PDB file of C-alpha atoms in Angstrom:
ATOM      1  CA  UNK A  29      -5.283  34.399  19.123  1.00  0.00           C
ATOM      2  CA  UNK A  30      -6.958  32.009  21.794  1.00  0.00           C
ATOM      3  CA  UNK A  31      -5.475  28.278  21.558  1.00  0.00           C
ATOM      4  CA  UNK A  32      -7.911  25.744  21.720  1.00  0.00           C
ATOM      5  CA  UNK A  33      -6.939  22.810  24.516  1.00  0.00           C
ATOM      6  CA  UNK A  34      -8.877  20.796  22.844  1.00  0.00           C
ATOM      7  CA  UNK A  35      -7.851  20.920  19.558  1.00  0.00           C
ATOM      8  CA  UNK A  36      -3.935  20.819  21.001  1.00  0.00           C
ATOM      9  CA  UNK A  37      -4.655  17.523  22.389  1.00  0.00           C
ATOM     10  CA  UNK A  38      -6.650  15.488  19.568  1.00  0.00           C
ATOM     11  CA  UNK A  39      -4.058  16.856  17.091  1.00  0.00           C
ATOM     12  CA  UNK A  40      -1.283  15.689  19.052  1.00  0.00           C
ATOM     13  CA  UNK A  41      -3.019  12.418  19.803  1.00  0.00           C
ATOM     14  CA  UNK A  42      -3.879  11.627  15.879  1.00  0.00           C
ATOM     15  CA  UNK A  43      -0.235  12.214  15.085  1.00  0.00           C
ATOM     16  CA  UNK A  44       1.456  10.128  17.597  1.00  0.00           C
ATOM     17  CA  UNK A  45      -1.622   7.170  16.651  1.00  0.00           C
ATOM     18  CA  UNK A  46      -0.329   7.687  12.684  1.00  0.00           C
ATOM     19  CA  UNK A  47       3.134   7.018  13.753  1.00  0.00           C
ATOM     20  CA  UNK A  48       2.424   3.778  16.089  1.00  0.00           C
ATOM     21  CA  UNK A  49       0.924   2.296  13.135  1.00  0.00           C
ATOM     22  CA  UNK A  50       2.260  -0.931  12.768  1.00  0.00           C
ATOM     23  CA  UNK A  51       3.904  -1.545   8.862  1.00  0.00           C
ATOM     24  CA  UNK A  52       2.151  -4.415   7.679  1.00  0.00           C
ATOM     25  CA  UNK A  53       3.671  -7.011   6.018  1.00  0.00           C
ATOM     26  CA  UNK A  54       3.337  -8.455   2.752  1.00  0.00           C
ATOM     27  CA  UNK A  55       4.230 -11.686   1.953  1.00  0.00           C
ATOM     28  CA  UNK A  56       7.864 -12.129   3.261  1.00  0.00           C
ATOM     29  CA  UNK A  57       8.494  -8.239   3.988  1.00  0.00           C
ATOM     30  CA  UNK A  58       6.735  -4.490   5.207  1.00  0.00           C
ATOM     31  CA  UNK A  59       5.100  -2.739   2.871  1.00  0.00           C
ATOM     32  CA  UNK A  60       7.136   0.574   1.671  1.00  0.00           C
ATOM     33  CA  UNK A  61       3.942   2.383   1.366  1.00  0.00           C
ATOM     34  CA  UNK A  62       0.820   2.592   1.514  1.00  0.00           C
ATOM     35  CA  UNK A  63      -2.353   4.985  -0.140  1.00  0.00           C
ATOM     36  CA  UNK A  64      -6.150   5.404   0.330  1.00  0.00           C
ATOM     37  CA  UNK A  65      -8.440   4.720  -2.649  1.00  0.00           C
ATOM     38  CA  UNK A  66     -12.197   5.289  -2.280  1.00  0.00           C
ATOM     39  CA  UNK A  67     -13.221   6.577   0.949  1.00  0.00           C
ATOM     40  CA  UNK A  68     -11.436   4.005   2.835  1.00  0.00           C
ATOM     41  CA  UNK A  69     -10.141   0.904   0.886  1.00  0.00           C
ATOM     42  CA  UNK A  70      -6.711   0.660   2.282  1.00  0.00           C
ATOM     43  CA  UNK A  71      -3.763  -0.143  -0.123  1.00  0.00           C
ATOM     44  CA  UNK A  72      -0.244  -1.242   0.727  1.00  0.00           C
ATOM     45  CA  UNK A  73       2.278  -1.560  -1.827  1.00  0.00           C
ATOM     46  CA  UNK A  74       5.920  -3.015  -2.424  1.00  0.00           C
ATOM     47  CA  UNK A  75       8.437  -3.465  -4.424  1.00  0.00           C
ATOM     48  CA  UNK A  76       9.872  -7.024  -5.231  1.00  0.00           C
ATOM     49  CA  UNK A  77      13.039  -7.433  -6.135  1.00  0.00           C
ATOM     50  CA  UNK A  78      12.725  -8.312  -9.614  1.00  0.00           C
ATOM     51  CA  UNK A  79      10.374  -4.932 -10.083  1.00  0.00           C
ATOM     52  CA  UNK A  80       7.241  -6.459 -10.228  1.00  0.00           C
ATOM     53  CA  UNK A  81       4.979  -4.648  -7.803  1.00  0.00           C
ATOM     54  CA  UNK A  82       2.724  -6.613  -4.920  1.00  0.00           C
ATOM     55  CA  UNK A  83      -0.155  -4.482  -3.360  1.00  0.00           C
ATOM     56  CA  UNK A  84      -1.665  -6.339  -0.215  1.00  0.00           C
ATOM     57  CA  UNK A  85      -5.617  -5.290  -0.292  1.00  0.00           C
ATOM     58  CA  UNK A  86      -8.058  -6.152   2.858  1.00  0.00           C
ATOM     59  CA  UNK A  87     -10.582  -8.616   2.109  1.00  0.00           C
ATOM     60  CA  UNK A  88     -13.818  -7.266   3.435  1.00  0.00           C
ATOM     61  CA  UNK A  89     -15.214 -11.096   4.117  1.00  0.00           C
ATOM     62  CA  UNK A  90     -12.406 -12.265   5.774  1.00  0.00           C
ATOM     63  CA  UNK A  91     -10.865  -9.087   7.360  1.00  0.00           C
ATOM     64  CA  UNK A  92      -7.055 -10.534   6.187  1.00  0.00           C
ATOM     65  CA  UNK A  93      -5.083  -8.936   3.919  1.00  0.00           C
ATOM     66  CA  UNK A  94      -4.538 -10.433   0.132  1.00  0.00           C
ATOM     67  CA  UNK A  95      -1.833  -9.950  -1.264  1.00  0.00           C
ATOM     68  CA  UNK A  96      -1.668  -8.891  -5.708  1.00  0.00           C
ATOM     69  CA  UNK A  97       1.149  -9.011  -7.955  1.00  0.00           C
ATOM     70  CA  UNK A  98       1.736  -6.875 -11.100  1.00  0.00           C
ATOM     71  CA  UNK A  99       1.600  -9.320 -14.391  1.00  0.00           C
ATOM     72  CA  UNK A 100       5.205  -7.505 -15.403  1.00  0.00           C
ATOM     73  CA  UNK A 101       7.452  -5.224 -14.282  1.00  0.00           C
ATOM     74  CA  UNK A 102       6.433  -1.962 -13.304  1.00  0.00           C
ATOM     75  CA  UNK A 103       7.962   1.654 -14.744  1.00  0.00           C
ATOM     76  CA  UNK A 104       9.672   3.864 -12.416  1.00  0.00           C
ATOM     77  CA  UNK A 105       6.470   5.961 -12.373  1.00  0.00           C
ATOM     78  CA  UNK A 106       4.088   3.344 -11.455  1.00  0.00           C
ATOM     79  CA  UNK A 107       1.604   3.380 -14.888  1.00  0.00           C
ATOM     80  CA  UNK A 108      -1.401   1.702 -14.565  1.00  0.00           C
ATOM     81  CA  UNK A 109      -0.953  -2.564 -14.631  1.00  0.00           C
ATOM     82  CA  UNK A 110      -3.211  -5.284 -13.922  1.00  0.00           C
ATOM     83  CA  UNK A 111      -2.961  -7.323 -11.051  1.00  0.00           C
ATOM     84  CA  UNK A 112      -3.052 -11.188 -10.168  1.00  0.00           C
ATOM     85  CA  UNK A 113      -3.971 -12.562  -6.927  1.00  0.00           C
ATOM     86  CA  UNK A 114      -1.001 -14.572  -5.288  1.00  0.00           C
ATOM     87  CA  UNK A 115       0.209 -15.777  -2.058  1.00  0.00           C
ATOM     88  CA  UNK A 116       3.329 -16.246  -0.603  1.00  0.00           C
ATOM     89  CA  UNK A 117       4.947 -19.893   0.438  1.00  0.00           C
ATOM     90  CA  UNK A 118       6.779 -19.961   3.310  1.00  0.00           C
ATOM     91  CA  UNK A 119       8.485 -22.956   1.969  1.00  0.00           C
ATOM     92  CA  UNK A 120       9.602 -22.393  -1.345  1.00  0.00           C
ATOM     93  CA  UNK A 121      10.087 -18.120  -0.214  1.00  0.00           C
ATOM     94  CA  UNK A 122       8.072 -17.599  -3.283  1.00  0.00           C
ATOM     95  CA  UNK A 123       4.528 -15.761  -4.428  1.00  0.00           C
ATOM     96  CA  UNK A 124       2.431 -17.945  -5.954  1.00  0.00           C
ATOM     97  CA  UNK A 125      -0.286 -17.354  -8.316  1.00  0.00           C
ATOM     98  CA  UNK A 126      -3.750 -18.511  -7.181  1.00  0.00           C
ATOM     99  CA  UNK A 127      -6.279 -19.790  -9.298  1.00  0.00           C
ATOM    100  CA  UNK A 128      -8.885 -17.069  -9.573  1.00  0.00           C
ATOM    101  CA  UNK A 129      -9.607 -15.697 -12.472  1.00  0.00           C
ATOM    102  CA  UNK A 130     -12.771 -13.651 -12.153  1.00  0.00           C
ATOM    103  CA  UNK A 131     -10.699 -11.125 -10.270  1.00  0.00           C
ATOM    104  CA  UNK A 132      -9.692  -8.505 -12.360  1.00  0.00           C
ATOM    105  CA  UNK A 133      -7.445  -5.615 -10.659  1.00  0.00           C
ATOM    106  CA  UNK A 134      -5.549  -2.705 -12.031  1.00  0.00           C
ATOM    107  CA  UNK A 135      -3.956  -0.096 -10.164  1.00  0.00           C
ATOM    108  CA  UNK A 136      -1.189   2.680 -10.908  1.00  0.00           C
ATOM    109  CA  UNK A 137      -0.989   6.737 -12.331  1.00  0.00           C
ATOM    110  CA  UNK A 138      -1.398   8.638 -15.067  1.00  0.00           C
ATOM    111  CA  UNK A 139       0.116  12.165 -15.186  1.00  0.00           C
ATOM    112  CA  UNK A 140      -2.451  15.326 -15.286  1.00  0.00           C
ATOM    113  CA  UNK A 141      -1.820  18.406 -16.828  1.00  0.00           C
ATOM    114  CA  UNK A 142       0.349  20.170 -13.870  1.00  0.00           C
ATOM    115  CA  UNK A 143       3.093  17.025 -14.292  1.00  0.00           C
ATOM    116  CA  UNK A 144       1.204  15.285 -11.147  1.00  0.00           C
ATOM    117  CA  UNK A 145       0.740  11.789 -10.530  1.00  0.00           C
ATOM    118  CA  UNK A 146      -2.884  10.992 -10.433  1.00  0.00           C
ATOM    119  CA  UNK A 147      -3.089   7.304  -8.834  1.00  0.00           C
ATOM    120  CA  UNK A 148      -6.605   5.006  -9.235  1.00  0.00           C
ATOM    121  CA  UNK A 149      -7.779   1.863  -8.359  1.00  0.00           C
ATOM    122  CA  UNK A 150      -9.904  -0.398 -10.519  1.00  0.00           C
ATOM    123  CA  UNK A 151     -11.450  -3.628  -9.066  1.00  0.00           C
ATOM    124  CA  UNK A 152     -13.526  -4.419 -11.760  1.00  0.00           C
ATOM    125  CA  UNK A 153     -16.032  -2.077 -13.187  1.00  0.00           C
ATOM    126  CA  UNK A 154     -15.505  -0.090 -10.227  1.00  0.00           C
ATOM    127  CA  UNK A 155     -12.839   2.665 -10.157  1.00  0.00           C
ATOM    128  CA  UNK A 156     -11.661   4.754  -7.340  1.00  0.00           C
ATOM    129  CA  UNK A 157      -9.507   7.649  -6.828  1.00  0.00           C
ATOM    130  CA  UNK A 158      -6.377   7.981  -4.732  1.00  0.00           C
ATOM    131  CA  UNK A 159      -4.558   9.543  -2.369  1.00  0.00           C
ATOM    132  CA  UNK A 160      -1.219  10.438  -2.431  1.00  0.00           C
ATOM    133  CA  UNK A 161       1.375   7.807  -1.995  1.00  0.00           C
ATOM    134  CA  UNK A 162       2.442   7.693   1.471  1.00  0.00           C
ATOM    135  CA  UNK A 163       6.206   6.271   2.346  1.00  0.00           C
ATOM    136  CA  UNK A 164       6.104   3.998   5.157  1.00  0.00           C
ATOM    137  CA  UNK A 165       8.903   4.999   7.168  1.00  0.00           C
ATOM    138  CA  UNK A 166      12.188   3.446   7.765  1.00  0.00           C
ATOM    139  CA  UNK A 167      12.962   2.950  11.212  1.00  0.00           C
ATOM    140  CA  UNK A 168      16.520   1.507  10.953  1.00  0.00           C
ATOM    141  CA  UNK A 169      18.297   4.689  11.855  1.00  0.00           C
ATOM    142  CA  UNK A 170      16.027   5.390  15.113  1.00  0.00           C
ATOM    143  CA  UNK A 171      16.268   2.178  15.947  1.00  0.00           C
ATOM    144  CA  UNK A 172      20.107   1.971  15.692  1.00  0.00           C
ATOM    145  CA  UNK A 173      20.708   5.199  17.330  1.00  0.00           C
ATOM    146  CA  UNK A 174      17.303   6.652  19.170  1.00  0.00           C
ATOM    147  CA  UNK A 175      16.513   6.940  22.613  1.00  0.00           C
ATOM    148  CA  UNK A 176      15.278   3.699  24.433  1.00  0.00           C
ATOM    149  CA  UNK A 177      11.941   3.480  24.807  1.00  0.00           C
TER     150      UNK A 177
END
């Protein structure tokens, strides 16, 4: 079997770009994962404390990223639940509903026949399939105890 240099190269140069991918943040911290709906609408998602669910979506005017919260607390298996535009106060350390109504956004799974979660996106009439759910990773251990870089 001949190796490809090539190939070698832009393999290990995609993986070490996917890992020096910077975790954005969302409101007062990272996002804990992160999915792609459509063919490129990039979602990051976290978990509040109080289990309502923010996903942080990238406005295609602006190029910053806006930042949803789930109307109520989300299951442990992340069923579809609408959405509501907030942002976050550096003040009061609080999200903060904005007044726009006209955006209407749902997002979560639905199981499929092999016990599979099937995620979607819905920004109005529009729906688009998922990836999988990727977990961002958690660098506290490396950094603790990993080699200096």
């Amino acid at each position: 079997m001949k190796h490809n240099p090539l190939l070698l190269l832009s393999l290990l140069f995609t993986t070490g770009v996917s890992y020096a991918a910077e975790i954005p943040v969302l409101g007062d911290g990272k996002a804990e994962s992160h999915q792609v709906c459509g063919k490129s609408i990039d979602v990051q998602i976290r978990k509040l404390s109080d289990n309502f669910l923010l996903i942080g979506l990238v406005n295609n005017k602006t190029q910053s990223r806006d930042l949803f919260r789930s109307q109520e607390p989300v299951s442990v298996d992340l069923k579809y639940t609408k959405f509501i535009p907030v942002h976050f106060d550096n003040l009061s350390k609080n999200f903060i509903e904005e007044e726009k109504p006209e955006i209407e956004i749902v997002w979560g799974s639905a199981m499929n026949d092999k016990k599979e979660a099937n995620y979607t996106l819905a920004l109005g009439p529009e729906v688009y399939d998922c990836g999988l759910l990727q977990k961002w990773p958690h660098e506290a251990a490396n950094i603790l105890y990993g080699e200096a870089k």
